[in-house]
Amino acid sequence: MSTINKKSLLVVVRHSPYGSSLARTSLEVALSSATFDQDVGLLFIGDGVLQLLPEQDSSTIGVRNIARLIASFPLYDLETLFADKAALAQYGLDLQELPEKLQLLDDDAMANLFKCYDHILSF
Amino acid sequence: MIYSLLVLSSPCSGQGSVTALRFAQAVIERDHQIQRIFFLDEGTLAGASSMVSPQDENDTVQLWANFAIKHKVELILCVSSALKRGLLDSGEAERYEKTAATVHPAFEISGLGQLIDASVASDRLITFGG
């Protein structure tokens, strides 16, 4: 794909890490987009912010670990990460433990973010 | 305008898959183009040739197939989502030593790259379900 034809893509993640196959699927779409050298961002909103929890152990439920997948993002240059500030507060997530590059957004900032991307895929 | 569709909804639950199909029909009726229709996650079940719908309900698989054949539109099933759900074309069935191919011939199995490629080539990428 030529760089001239790049389109920016925002992947909106709404699902908690192990409640639905869409949780992992949304991340795989973002990774795939990064692999093809596209301008891709990820926005975690609502229950989706739970995917950012660092200490996840999925071994006893027999599925692959979402936290490990998120930890691998820098290897794919996937570092444009946003999260819904209110959702993080609602779940009481400790900001110190979240990915370093994560940008926290309030409602107005999220509304503006949606305007910045050519395509928005909501999962 | 060039459109691509991403279908996440299962054809067995809710209206998302049929709504996507009707949207696609409306796009063509209004002289716009469909670049590609990409089925992901539960959406891939739209390509299940072994699905049997009750007589008084939509046969969503056949509706999609008829649409694709009539308008020469690409229907792509995400390979990892498809395999997980038992959707195999003859090549995959042989590869994984399964007894039968279960993907309708109007659909093609491919990778997520086809979705990214469609997003680049399209003015609008519309998601159904999720």
CSV table of N, CA and C in Angstrom, one decimal, chain A residues 15 21 26 54 72 80 87 104:
chain,number,residue,atom,x,y,z
A,15,HIS,N,-15.5,-3.2,25.0
A,15,HIS,CA,-15.8,-4.5,25.7
A,15,HIS,C,-14.7,-4.8,26.7
A,21,SER,N,-15.7,-12.1,22.5
A,21,SER,CA,-14.6,-12.3,21.6
A,21,SER,C,-14.3,-10.9,20.9
A,26,SER,N,-11.1,-6.5,18.5
A,26,SER,CA,-10.9,-5.0,18.3
A,26,SER,C,-9.4,-4.7,18.3
A,54,PRO,N,-3.1,-4.0,34.2
A,54,PRO,CA,-1.8,-4.7,33.9
A,54,PRO,C,-1.7,-6.2,34.4
A,72,SER,N,2.4,-5.7,23.9
A,72,SER,CA,3.2,-5.8,22.7
A,72,SER,C,3.1,-4.7,21.7
A,80,THR,N,-0.6,5.1,19.8
A,80,THR,CA,-1.5,6.2,19.9
A,80,THR,C,-2.7,5.6,20.7
A,87,ALA,N,-14.4,6.8,32.7
A,87,ALA,CA,-14.5,5.4,32.9
A,87,ALA,C,-13.4,4.8,33.8
A,104,LEU,N,-5.4,10.5,28.5
A,104,LEU,CA,-6.7,10.5,29.1
A,104,LEU,C,-7.6,11.6,28.6
